[in-house]
């Protein structure tokens, strides 16, 4: 291989090794630049004769053109590669499914709360809401709960800032404080009629909402839901409570032959008190008694704290657990699943 051929060869090699346009321009300078090797060869012809210059010059020119061709080819190859990279990076796969805004839905417990409100609404019950941070008065004292009742202990109740040293504020442990709050409002609204010895429209209300207790296992969550019910009038009886609650359960569970049982119990704010159990006659839960609510006749002291005369007014109250109703309705056996926020679990209820 002669000197010029090997020059072309080494230029071509160096161009091939240049990975970027900047490298390539540096490589070019080594051959075609002002003091590049081709330029040096041209300068070297000065001493040659005219004849020699002619043939030598032509040969150098051939080599120079070969180097320029190699340079152009390499430039093009680098530009092509660059373009390919860019195309790849910006590529759109038009066959991919479109991205949609996530479809939201209601939480299963919210679905239950809506269902409860719908059913009791159709039976003439109002819906009331109240604060989750309660005073000792509404949560305990007004509800006839004695000073030393275990529910008042730190093991059971989350106390928060505010209130007084002997009666600190707390996260409500049940929705029963709404019995007092709502009744007091109702009585205030009808004060004039009451004072004039006229009849007060019955109180018929449910109060759903979040409640809190120091408790956590498969069937207890420190935050859970309750729905209070209160019915106060001059002629209300346990029978009425049983009728509406049976109606509610049958509608809620879409089970016409479901049976109710009132099992004697104790709550400071009702006397007598009863747990309400239900029994399905068909389906996977058929046969066993399932507790769904606490209930009772509102204690005279509580009726008094509502601003009403317990000799004249009689009240019935119940408190149910919408979380438990949701578990029973859908056959879920761990309450915590509802509050873990796992979309895979929650989306099944849409
Ligand atoms: N508040 C009671 C509880 O949390 C339930 C209840 C409500 C009982 C109303 C009687 C009347 O367990």
XYZ file of C-alpha atoms and ligand atoms in Angstrom:
362
model
C 0.000 0.000 0.000
C 1.502 3.330 -0.931
C 1.816 6.290 1.349
C -1.326 8.049 0.025
C -3.494 4.936 0.242
C -2.498 4.387 3.850
C -3.187 8.063 4.575
C -6.725 7.635 3.207
C -7.041 4.464 5.228
C -5.972 6.017 8.518
C -8.269 9.034 7.900
C -11.196 6.724 7.217
C -10.406 4.774 10.380
C -10.149 7.860 12.536
C -13.443 9.160 11.134
C -15.084 5.853 11.894
C -13.845 6.056 15.495
C -15.279 9.569 15.900
C -18.472 9.070 17.837
C -19.678 12.665 17.836
C -19.690 15.511 15.281
C -17.134 17.366 17.446
C -14.745 14.362 17.428
C -15.220 14.131 13.679
C -14.314 17.795 13.127
C -11.144 17.283 15.207
C -10.256 14.262 13.118
C -10.881 16.244 9.937
C -8.453 18.968 11.095
C -5.720 16.367 11.444
C -5.933 15.648 7.708
C -7.501 18.581 5.929
C -6.800 21.448 8.357
C -4.229 24.230 7.837
C -1.441 22.092 9.167
C -3.165 18.784 8.450
C -1.338 15.914 6.795
C -2.839 16.483 3.313
C -1.962 20.191 3.481
C 1.602 19.275 4.543
C 1.910 16.956 1.522
C 0.829 19.823 -0.771
C 3.411 22.114 0.786
C 6.028 19.357 0.305
C 5.631 19.642 -3.493
C 7.381 23.021 -3.664
C 10.733 21.568 -4.659
C 9.327 19.253 -7.323
C 9.632 19.872 -11.061
C 6.591 20.942 -13.043
C 6.160 17.444 -14.448
C 6.473 15.850 -11.028
C 4.115 18.422 -9.531
C 1.482 17.479 -12.083
C 1.423 13.777 -11.301
C 2.108 14.122 -7.578
C -0.575 16.829 -7.268
C -3.121 14.688 -9.090
C -2.370 11.734 -6.779
C -2.622 13.879 -3.671
C -5.922 15.280 -4.982
C -7.336 11.815 -5.475
C -6.375 10.986 -1.893
C -7.814 14.278 -0.656
C -11.109 13.629 -2.421
C -11.243 10.146 -0.968
C -10.714 11.595 2.526
C -13.393 14.242 1.916
C -15.790 11.585 0.694
C -15.105 9.506 3.804
C -15.698 12.604 5.955
C -19.009 13.397 4.255
C -20.152 9.807 4.592
C -19.242 9.772 8.283
C -20.973 13.113 8.870
C -24.099 11.748 7.265
C -23.907 8.529 9.305
C -23.569 10.476 12.559
C -26.501 12.744 11.627
C -28.615 9.711 10.705
C -27.822 8.009 13.997
C -28.694 11.179 15.872
C -32.003 11.414 14.041
C -32.797 7.774 14.752
C -32.135 8.310 18.457
C -34.379 11.340 18.497
C -37.150 9.547 16.632
C -36.915 6.652 19.031
C -37.045 8.930 22.056
C -40.021 10.843 20.757
C -41.829 7.876 19.302
C -45.565 7.617 19.922
C -47.083 4.188 20.027
C -50.472 4.998 18.525
C -51.633 1.448 19.215
C -51.445 1.943 23.021
C -54.798 2.373 24.783
C -55.593 6.006 25.589
C -54.932 7.291 29.072
C -58.149 8.204 30.806
C -58.898 10.136 33.914
C -59.348 7.586 36.737
C -62.961 6.785 37.393
C -63.783 7.689 40.964
C -66.451 6.005 42.996
C -67.985 6.021 46.418
C -66.376 4.167 49.316
C -68.383 1.075 50.341
C -69.118 2.624 53.733
C -70.316 5.810 52.012
C -72.589 3.646 49.881
C -73.991 2.161 53.099
C -74.456 5.600 54.665
C -76.307 6.772 51.551
C -78.463 3.681 51.685
C -79.266 4.216 55.383
C -80.184 7.856 54.734
C -82.349 6.902 51.772
C -84.283 4.281 53.718
C -84.800 6.323 56.886
C -85.504 9.384 54.742
C -88.388 7.509 53.149
C -89.723 6.826 56.668
C -89.773 10.520 57.512
C -86.432 10.827 59.320
C -84.289 13.953 59.024
C -80.526 13.691 58.740
C -78.378 15.649 61.194
C -74.638 16.075 61.374
C -72.512 17.114 64.303
C -68.916 17.699 65.373
C -66.402 14.887 65.715
C -64.587 16.785 68.471
C -67.055 16.765 71.321
C -67.303 18.140 74.789
C -67.503 15.875 77.800
C -71.035 17.186 78.345
C -72.560 16.025 75.055
C -70.590 12.783 74.792
C -71.018 11.606 78.401
C -72.602 13.796 81.058
C -75.760 14.820 79.213
C -76.160 11.151 78.292
C -76.407 10.152 81.938
C -72.963 8.546 81.909
C -71.526 8.461 85.448
C -68.192 10.036 86.340
C -66.484 6.672 86.810
C -67.913 4.899 83.758
C -65.198 2.812 82.017
C -65.999 4.406 78.626
C -64.575 7.650 80.014
C -61.158 6.107 80.632
C -58.090 6.985 78.578
C -58.020 3.350 77.405
C -61.277 3.876 75.585
C -61.474 7.524 74.645
C -59.171 9.813 72.686
C -58.936 13.049 74.634
C -57.878 16.197 72.793
C -56.913 19.749 73.738
C -59.610 22.077 74.947
C -62.406 21.835 77.449
C -61.662 21.976 81.147
C -59.242 20.075 83.379
C -62.035 17.913 84.764
C -63.977 17.703 81.494
C -61.532 17.705 78.584
C -62.697 17.671 74.992
C -62.564 14.371 73.143
C -63.167 12.620 69.841
C -66.768 11.485 70.099
C -66.935 7.812 71.038
C -70.424 7.413 69.581
C -73.001 9.432 67.665
C -75.293 9.549 70.715
C -74.274 13.155 71.575
C -76.314 14.029 68.474
C -79.429 12.937 70.390
C -78.926 15.879 72.709
C -77.629 18.351 70.135
C -80.469 17.723 67.722
C -83.221 17.538 70.339
C -82.086 20.792 71.955
C -82.234 22.538 68.554
C -85.634 21.039 67.836
C -87.019 22.078 71.231
C -85.617 25.599 70.792
C -87.359 25.886 67.423
C -90.684 24.907 68.965
C -90.221 26.653 72.322
C -93.115 29.052 71.796
C -95.554 26.259 70.922
C -94.365 24.211 73.898
C -94.740 27.160 76.256
C -98.251 27.698 74.923
C -99.035 24.081 75.798
C -99.247 23.044 72.154
C -97.921 19.802 70.759
C -94.392 19.702 69.489
C -93.798 17.948 66.143
C -92.115 14.607 66.759
C -88.362 14.364 66.606
C -87.414 11.819 63.984
C -83.794 11.997 63.027
C -80.777 9.956 62.126
C -77.219 11.203 62.638
C -74.532 9.334 60.723
C -70.853 10.084 61.088
C -67.356 9.181 62.179
C -66.648 8.070 65.737
C -63.440 7.170 67.569
C -62.278 4.722 70.183
C -58.926 3.406 71.371
C -59.387 0.044 69.719
C -57.870 -1.821 66.770
C -58.297 -5.371 65.490
C -60.084 -7.244 62.696
C -63.494 -5.958 63.773
C -62.485 -2.672 65.463
C -60.835 0.361 63.925
C -59.853 3.448 66.004
C -61.990 5.415 63.543
C -65.300 3.861 62.668
C -68.795 4.940 61.729
C -72.030 5.033 63.595
C -75.500 6.095 62.734
C -77.673 7.321 65.544
C -81.436 7.249 65.371
C -83.789 9.185 67.608
C -87.539 9.234 67.726
C -89.224 11.364 70.372
C -92.926 11.996 70.670
C -95.850 11.742 73.024
C -96.976 8.326 71.862
C -93.986 6.398 70.678
C -93.366 2.849 71.820
C -90.841 0.043 71.581
C -93.219 -1.548 69.095
C -92.771 1.431 66.745
C -89.016 1.125 67.028
C -89.192 -2.562 66.255
C -91.405 -1.951 63.221
C -89.244 0.727 61.665
C -85.995 -1.075 62.427
C -87.285 -4.330 60.979
C -88.405 -2.443 57.908
C -85.022 -0.797 57.663
C -83.078 -4.071 57.933
C -85.250 -5.878 55.410
C -84.886 -3.040 52.914
C -81.177 -2.570 53.575
C -80.329 -6.246 53.124
C -83.034 -6.853 50.500
C -84.168 -9.816 52.544
C -87.910 -9.896 53.186
C -87.885 -12.760 55.693
C -85.084 -11.417 57.909
C -86.000 -11.610 61.625
C -85.181 -9.197 64.471
C -84.480 -9.906 68.133
C -84.219 -7.397 70.962
C -81.758 -8.740 73.529
C -81.726 -6.995 76.947
C -78.628 -4.895 77.448
C -77.392 -1.839 79.259
C -76.552 1.715 78.249
C -76.490 4.613 80.719
C -78.644 6.761 78.427
C -81.442 4.279 77.754
C -83.696 2.334 80.099
C -84.647 -0.319 79.224
C -81.909 -1.048 76.734
C -81.586 -3.710 74.084
C -79.110 -4.956 71.531
C -80.770 -5.501 68.180
C -79.810 -8.776 66.532
C -80.853 -9.881 63.071
C -81.152 -13.349 61.581
C -81.165 -14.119 57.877
C -83.334 -17.049 56.829
C -81.493 -17.633 53.568
C -78.031 -16.942 52.141
C -74.544 -17.578 53.501
C -75.279 -16.038 56.922
C -78.607 -17.837 57.451
C -79.362 -19.023 60.962
C -76.949 -17.127 63.164
C -77.912 -14.067 65.156
C -75.903 -10.988 64.189
C -75.725 -7.915 66.374
C -76.365 -4.740 64.381
C -77.352 -2.006 66.826
C -77.769 -0.856 70.402
C -81.087 0.677 71.315
C -83.418 1.593 74.078
C -85.955 3.944 75.574
C -84.307 7.288 76.196
C -83.528 7.644 79.927
C -85.643 10.287 81.738
C -82.485 12.200 82.703
C -81.547 12.415 79.026
C -85.042 13.527 78.030
C -84.680 16.266 80.650
C -81.317 17.295 79.189
C -83.085 17.626 75.847
C -85.275 20.260 77.477
C -88.355 18.061 77.560
C -90.587 16.732 80.295
C -90.015 12.972 80.658
C -93.528 12.614 82.053
C -94.874 13.768 78.704
C -92.320 12.813 76.115
C -90.995 9.401 75.414
C -88.054 8.705 73.204
C -86.455 5.763 71.478
C -82.912 5.724 70.278
C -80.711 3.346 68.409
C -77.092 3.375 67.328
C -75.900 1.128 64.547
C -72.557 0.451 62.957
C -72.538 1.183 59.217
C -69.113 -0.479 58.936
C -70.530 -3.708 60.284
C -73.594 -3.411 58.057
C -71.230 -3.017 55.094
C -69.253 -6.113 56.137
C -72.443 -8.154 56.464
C -73.883 -6.903 53.193
C -70.770 -7.674 51.146
C -69.411 -10.618 53.152
C -66.165 -8.891 54.170
C -64.575 -10.265 57.348
C -61.841 -7.722 58.129
C -62.954 -4.182 58.903
C -59.451 -2.768 58.395
C -59.671 -3.457 54.658
C -62.151 -0.597 54.384
C -59.682 1.928 55.751
C -56.367 0.729 54.261
C -57.073 2.686 51.084
C -56.203 -0.149 48.695
C -57.884 0.741 45.404
C -57.923 -2.923 44.296
C -60.168 -3.738 47.249
C -62.290 -0.605 47.159
C -62.982 -0.618 43.411
C -64.838 -3.911 43.742
C -67.817 -2.119 45.243
C -68.487 0.171 42.266
N -74.182 4.743 71.698
C -74.269 3.331 71.879
C -72.908 2.715 71.519
O -72.069 3.377 71.074
C -75.342 2.727 71.007
C -76.706 3.169 71.393
C -77.300 4.256 70.773
C -77.418 2.504 72.379
C -78.567 4.661 71.112
C -78.672 2.911 72.716
C -79.253 3.964 72.099
O -72.697 1.543 71.686
